mmCIF file of C-alpha atoms and ligand atoms in Angstrom:
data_model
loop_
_atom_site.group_PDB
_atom_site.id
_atom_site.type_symbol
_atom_site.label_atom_id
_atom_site.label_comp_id
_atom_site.label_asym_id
_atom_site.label_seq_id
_atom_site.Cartn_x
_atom_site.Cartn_y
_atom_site.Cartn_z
ATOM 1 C CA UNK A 1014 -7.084 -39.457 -95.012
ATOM 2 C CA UNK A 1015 -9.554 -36.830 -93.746
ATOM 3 C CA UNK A 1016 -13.125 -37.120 -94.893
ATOM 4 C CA UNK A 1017 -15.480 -34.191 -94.691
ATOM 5 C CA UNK A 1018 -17.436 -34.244 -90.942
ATOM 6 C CA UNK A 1019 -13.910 -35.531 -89.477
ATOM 7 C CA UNK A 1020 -11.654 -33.790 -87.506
ATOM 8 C CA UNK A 1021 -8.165 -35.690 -86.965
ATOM 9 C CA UNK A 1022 -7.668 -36.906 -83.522
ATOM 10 C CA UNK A 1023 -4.722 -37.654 -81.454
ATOM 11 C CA UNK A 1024 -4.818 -39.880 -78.642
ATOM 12 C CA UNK A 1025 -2.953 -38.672 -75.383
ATOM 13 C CA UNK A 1026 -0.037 -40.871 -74.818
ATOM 14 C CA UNK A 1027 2.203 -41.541 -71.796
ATOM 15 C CA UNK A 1028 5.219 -43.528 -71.448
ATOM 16 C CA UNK A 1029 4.399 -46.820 -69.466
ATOM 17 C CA UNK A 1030 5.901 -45.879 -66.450
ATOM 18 C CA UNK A 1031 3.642 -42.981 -66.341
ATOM 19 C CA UNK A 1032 0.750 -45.527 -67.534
ATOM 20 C CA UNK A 1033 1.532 -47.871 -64.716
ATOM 21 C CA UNK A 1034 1.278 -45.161 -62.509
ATOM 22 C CA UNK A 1035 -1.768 -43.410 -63.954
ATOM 23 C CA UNK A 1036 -4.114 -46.755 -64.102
ATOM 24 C CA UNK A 1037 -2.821 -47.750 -60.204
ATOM 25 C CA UNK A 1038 -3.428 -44.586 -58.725
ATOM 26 C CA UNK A 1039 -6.778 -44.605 -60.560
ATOM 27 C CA UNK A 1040 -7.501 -48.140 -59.474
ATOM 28 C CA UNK A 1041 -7.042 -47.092 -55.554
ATOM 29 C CA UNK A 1042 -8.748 -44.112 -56.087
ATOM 30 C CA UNK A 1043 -11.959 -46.323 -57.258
ATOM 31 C CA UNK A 1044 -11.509 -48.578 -54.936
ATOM 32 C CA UNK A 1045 -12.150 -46.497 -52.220
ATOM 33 C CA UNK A 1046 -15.261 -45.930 -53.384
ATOM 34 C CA UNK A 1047 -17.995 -46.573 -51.257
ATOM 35 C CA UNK A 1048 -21.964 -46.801 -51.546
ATOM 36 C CA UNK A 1049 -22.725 -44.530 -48.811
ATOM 37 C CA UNK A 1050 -26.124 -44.249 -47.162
ATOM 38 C CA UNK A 1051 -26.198 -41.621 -44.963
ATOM 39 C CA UNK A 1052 -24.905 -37.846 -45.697
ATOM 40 C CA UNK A 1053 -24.297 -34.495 -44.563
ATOM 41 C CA UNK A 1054 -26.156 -31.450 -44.954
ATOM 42 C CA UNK A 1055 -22.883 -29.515 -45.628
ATOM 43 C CA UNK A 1056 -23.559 -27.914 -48.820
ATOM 44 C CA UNK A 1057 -21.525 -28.348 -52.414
ATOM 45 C CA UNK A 1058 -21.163 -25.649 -54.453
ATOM 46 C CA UNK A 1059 -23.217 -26.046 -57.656
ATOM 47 C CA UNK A 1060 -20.217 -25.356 -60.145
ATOM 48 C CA UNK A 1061 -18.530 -28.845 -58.478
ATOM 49 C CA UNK A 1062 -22.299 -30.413 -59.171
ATOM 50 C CA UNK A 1063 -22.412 -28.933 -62.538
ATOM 51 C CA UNK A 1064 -18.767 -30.044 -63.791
ATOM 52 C CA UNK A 1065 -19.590 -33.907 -62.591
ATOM 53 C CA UNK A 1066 -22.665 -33.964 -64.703
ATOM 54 C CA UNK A 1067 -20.346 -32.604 -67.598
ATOM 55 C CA UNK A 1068 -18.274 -35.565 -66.715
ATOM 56 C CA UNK A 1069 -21.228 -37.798 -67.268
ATOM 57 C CA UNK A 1070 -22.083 -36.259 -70.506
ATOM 58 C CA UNK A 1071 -18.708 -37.241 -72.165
ATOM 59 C CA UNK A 1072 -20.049 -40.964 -72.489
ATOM 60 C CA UNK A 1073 -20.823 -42.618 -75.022
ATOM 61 C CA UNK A 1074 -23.852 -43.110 -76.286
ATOM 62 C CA UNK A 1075 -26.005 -44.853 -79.266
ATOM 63 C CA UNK A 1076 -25.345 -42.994 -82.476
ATOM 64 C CA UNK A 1077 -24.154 -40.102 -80.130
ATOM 65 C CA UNK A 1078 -27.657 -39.210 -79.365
ATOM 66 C CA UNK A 1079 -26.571 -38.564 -75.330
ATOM 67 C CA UNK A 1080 -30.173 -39.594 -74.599
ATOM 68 C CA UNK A 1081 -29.774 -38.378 -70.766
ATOM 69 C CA UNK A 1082 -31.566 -35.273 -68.728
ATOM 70 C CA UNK A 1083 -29.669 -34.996 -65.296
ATOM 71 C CA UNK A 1084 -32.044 -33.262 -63.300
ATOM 72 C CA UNK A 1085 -30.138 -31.232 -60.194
ATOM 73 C CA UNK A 1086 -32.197 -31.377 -57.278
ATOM 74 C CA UNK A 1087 -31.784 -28.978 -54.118
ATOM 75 C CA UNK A 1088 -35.075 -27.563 -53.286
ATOM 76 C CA UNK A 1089 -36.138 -28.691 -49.815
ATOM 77 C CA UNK A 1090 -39.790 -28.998 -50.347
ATOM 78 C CA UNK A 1091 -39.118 -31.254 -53.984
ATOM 79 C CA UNK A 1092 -36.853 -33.444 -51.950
ATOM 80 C CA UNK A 1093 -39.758 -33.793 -49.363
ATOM 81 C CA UNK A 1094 -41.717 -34.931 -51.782
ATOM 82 C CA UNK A 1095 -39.303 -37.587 -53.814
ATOM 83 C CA UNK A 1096 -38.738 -39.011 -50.271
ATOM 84 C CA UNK A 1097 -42.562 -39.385 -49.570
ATOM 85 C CA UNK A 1098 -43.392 -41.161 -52.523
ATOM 86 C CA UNK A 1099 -40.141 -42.900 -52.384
ATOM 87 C CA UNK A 1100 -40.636 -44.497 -49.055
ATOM 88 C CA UNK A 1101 -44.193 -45.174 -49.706
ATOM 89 C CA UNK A 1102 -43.410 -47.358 -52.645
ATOM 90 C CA UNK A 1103 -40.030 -48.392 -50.456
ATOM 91 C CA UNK A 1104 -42.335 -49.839 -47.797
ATOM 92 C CA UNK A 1105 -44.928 -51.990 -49.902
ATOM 93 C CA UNK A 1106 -41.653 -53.257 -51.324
ATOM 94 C CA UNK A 1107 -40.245 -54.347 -48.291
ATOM 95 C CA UNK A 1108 -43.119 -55.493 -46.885
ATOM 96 C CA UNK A 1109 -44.571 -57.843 -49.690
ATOM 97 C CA UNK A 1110 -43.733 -56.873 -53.039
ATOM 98 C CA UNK A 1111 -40.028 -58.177 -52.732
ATOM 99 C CA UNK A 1112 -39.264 -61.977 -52.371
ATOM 100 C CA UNK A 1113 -37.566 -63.539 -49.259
ATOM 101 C CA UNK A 1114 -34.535 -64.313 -51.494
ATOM 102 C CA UNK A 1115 -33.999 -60.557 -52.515
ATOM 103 C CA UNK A 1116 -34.608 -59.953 -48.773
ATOM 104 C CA UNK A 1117 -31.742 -62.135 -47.495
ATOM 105 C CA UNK A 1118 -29.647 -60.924 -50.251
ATOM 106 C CA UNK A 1119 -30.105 -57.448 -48.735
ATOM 107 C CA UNK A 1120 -29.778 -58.417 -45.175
ATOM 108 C CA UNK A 1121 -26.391 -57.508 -45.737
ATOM 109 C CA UNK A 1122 -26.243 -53.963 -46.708
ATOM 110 C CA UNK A 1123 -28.957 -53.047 -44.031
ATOM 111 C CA UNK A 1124 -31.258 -51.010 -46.027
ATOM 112 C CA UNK A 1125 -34.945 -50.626 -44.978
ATOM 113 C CA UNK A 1126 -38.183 -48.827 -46.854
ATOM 114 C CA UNK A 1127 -36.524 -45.148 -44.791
ATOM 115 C CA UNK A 1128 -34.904 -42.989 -47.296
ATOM 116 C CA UNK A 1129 -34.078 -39.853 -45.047
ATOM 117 C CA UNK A 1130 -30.932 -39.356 -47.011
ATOM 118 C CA UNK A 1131 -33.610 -38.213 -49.852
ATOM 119 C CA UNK A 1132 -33.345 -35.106 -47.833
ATOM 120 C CA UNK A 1133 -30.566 -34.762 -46.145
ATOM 121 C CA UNK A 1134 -28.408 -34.803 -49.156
ATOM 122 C CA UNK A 1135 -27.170 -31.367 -50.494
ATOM 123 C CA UNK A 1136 -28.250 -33.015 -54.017
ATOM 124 C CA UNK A 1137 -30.264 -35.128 -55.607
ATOM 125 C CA UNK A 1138 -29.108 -36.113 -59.235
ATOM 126 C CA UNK A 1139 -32.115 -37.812 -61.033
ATOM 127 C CA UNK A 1140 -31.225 -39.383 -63.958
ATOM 128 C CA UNK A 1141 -33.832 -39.606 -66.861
ATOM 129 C CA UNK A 1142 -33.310 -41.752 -70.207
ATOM 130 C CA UNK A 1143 -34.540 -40.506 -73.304
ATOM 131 C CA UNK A 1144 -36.493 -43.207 -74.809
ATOM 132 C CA UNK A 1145 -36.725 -40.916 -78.012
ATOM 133 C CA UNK A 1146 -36.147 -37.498 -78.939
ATOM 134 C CA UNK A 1147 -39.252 -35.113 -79.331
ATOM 135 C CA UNK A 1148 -37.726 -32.681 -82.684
ATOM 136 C CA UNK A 1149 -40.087 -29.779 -83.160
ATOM 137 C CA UNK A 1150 -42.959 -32.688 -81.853
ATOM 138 C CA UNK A 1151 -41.625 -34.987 -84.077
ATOM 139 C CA UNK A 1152 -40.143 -38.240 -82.672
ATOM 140 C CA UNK A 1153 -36.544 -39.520 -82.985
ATOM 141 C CA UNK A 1154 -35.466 -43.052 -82.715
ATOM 142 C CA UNK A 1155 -32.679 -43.512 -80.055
ATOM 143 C CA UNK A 1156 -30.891 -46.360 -79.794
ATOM 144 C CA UNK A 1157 -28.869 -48.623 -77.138
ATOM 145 C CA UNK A 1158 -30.339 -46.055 -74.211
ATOM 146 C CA UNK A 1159 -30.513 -48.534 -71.452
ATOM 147 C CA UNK A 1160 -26.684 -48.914 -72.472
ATOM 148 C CA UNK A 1161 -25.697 -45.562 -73.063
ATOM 149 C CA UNK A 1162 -27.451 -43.802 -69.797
ATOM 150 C CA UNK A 1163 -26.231 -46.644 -67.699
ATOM 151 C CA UNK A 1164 -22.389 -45.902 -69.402
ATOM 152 C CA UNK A 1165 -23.027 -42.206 -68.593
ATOM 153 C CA UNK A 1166 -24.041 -42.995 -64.759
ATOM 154 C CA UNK A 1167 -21.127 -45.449 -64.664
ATOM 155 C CA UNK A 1168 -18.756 -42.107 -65.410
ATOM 156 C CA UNK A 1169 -21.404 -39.587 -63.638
ATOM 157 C CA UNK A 1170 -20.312 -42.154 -60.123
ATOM 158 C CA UNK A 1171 -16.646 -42.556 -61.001
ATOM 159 C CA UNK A 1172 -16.850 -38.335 -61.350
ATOM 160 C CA UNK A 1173 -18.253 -37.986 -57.930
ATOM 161 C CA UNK A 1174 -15.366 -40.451 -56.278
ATOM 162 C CA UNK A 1175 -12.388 -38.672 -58.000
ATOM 163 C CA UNK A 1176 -13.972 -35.138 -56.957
ATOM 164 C CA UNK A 1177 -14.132 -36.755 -53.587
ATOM 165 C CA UNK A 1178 -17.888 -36.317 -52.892
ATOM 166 C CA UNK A 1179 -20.053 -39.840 -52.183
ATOM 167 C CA UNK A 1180 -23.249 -41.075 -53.808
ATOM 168 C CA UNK A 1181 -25.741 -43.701 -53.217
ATOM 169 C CA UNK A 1182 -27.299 -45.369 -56.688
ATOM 170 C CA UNK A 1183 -30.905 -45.248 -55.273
ATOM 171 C CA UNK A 1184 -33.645 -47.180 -57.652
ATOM 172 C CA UNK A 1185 -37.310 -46.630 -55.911
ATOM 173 C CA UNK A 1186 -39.069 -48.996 -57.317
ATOM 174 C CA UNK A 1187 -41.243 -47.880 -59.443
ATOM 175 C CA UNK A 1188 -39.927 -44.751 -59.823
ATOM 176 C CA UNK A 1189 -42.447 -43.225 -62.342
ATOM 177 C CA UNK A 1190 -43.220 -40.637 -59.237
ATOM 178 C CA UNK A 1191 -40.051 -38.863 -60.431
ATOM 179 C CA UNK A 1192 -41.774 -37.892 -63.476
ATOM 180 C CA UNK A 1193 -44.755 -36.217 -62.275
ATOM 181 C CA UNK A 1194 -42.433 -34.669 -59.228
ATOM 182 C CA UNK A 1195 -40.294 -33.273 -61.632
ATOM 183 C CA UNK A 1196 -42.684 -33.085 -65.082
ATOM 184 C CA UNK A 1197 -40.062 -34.107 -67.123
ATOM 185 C CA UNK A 1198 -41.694 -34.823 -70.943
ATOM 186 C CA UNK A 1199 -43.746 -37.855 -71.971
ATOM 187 C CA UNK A 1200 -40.242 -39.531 -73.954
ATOM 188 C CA UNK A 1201 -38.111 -39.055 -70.352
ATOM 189 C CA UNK A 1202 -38.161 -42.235 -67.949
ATOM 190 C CA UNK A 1203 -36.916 -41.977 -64.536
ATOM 191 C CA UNK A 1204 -33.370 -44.205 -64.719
ATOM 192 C CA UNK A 1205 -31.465 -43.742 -61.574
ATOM 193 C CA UNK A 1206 -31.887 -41.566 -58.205
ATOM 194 C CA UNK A 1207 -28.579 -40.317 -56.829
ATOM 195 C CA UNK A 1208 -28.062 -38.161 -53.957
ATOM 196 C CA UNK A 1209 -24.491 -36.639 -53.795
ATOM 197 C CA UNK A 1210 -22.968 -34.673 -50.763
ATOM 198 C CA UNK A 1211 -20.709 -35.297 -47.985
ATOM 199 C CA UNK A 1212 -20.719 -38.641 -45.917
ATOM 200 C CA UNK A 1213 -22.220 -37.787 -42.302
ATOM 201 C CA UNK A 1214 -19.408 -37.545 -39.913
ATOM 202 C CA UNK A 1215 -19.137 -40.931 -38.603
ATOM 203 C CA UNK A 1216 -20.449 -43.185 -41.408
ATOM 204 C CA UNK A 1217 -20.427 -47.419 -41.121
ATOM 205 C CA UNK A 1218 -20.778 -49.383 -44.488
ATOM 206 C CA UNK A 1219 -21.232 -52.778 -45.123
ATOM 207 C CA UNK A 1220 -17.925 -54.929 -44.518
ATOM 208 C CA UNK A 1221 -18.294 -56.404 -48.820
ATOM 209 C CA UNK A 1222 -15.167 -56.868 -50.473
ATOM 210 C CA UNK A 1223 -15.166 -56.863 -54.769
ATOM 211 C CA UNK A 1224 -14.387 -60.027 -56.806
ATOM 212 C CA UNK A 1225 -10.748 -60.773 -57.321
ATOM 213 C CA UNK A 1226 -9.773 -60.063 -61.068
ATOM 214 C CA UNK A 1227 -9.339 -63.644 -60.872
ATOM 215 C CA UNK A 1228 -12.716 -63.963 -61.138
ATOM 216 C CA UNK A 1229 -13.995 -61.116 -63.236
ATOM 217 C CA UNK A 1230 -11.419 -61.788 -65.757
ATOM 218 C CA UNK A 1231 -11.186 -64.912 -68.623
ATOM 219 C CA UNK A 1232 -8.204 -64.817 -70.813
ATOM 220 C CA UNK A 1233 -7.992 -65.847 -74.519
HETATM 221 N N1 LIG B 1455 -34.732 -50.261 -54.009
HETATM 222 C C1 LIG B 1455 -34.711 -50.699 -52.637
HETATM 223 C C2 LIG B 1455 -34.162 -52.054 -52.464
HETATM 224 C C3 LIG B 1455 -32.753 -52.292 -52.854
HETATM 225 C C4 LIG B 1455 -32.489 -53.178 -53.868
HETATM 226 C C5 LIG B 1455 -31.197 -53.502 -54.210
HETATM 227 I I1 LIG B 1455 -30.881 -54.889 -55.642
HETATM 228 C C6 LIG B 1455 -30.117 -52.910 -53.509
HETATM 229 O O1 LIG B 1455 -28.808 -53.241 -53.861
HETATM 230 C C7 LIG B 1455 -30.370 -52.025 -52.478
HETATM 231 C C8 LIG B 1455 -31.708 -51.726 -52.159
HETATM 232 C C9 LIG B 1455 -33.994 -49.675 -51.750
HETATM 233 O O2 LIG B 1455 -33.435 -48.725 -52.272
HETATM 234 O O3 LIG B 1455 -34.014 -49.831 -50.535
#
């Protein structure tokens, strides 16, 4: 029965063939996804930037508050700047602030404190959570954000692979630079840094392989 503020809803529906289909070709799709660390210059048009961040936005979220701000990044001289005070923080982090064990477990992926793909990237997606909402000054209670941003990023990535663009998750550490850089409001906290473009043309990544579903998965 409808109730007022409801609209009905009809879920799309495929025979299973097509469903079998539909989730395997979506499965090798993902799983061709790659963190990728070092990018082209080749530029993206905006639109393509613009409809992946609409992608993003269709999460869900904590009493549908969508308490995200994707800030779009292509100016040269801000991108300068995010990679300055990215590395500096980068290299007191590799040299000192991070513990041997996090070390080792990053031996693998070969990453260092140099962040030149801050730059080289066409774009820079910087991902903000809304802690609260500021209404007319007055402030809003969100709720589940850490959830709900990290839902929307999870969608915001999967966007980027399907389009057939690559991204890195970067998280500077601490990343409170982003605000001032980009003077995003007091109730904004940076989330996520993620620079989207091309891969460069010859690009190596770590030789990882995911979890079997054998171990991912628990059956009841
Ligand atoms: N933020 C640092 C270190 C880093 C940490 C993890 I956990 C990674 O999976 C990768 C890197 C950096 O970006 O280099």
């Amino acid at each position: 029965m409808q109730q007022p503020g409801f609209i009905r809803y009809q879920a799309i529906q495929f025979l299973e063939d097509k469903m079998f289909s539909r989730v395997n070709d979506f499965h090798g799709i993902m799983d061709y996804r790659r963190t990728v660390r070092e990018f082209s210059s080749r530029p993206v048009p905006i639109e393509i930037i613009q409809q992946i961040i609409k992608i993003a936005g269709t999460a869900p979220s904590g009493a549908n508050k969508q308490p995200w701000t994707f800030c779009i990044i292509s100016n040269p001289e801000i991108k300068r700047k995010i990679r300055e005070a990215a590395e500096k923080e980068e290299q007191e982090n590799y040299n000192g602030r991070m513990s041997q064990e996090w070390l080792d477990d990053l031996s693998i992926l070969g990453t260092d404190w140099q962040k030149p793909f801050l730059e080289t990237a066409p774009y820079l997606i910087a991902v903000f959570r809304k802690s609260y909402d500021l209404v007319n000054g007055v402030k809003r209670k969100n709720y589940y954000v850490q959830e709900s941003v990290g839902i929307a990023c999870g969608f915001l990535i999967a966007a980027i692979q399907y389009t057939g663009l690559v991204c890195l998750t970067h998280t500077p550490s601490p990343m409170n630079f982003l605000q001032e850089i980009l003077q995003r409001p007091e109730n904004e906290k940076p989330y996520l840094l993620i620079p989207v473009g091309y891969p460069a043309d010859e690009v190596y990544v770590p030789a990882i392989h995911r979890k079997p579903l054998d171990e991912i998965a628990v059956y009841y």
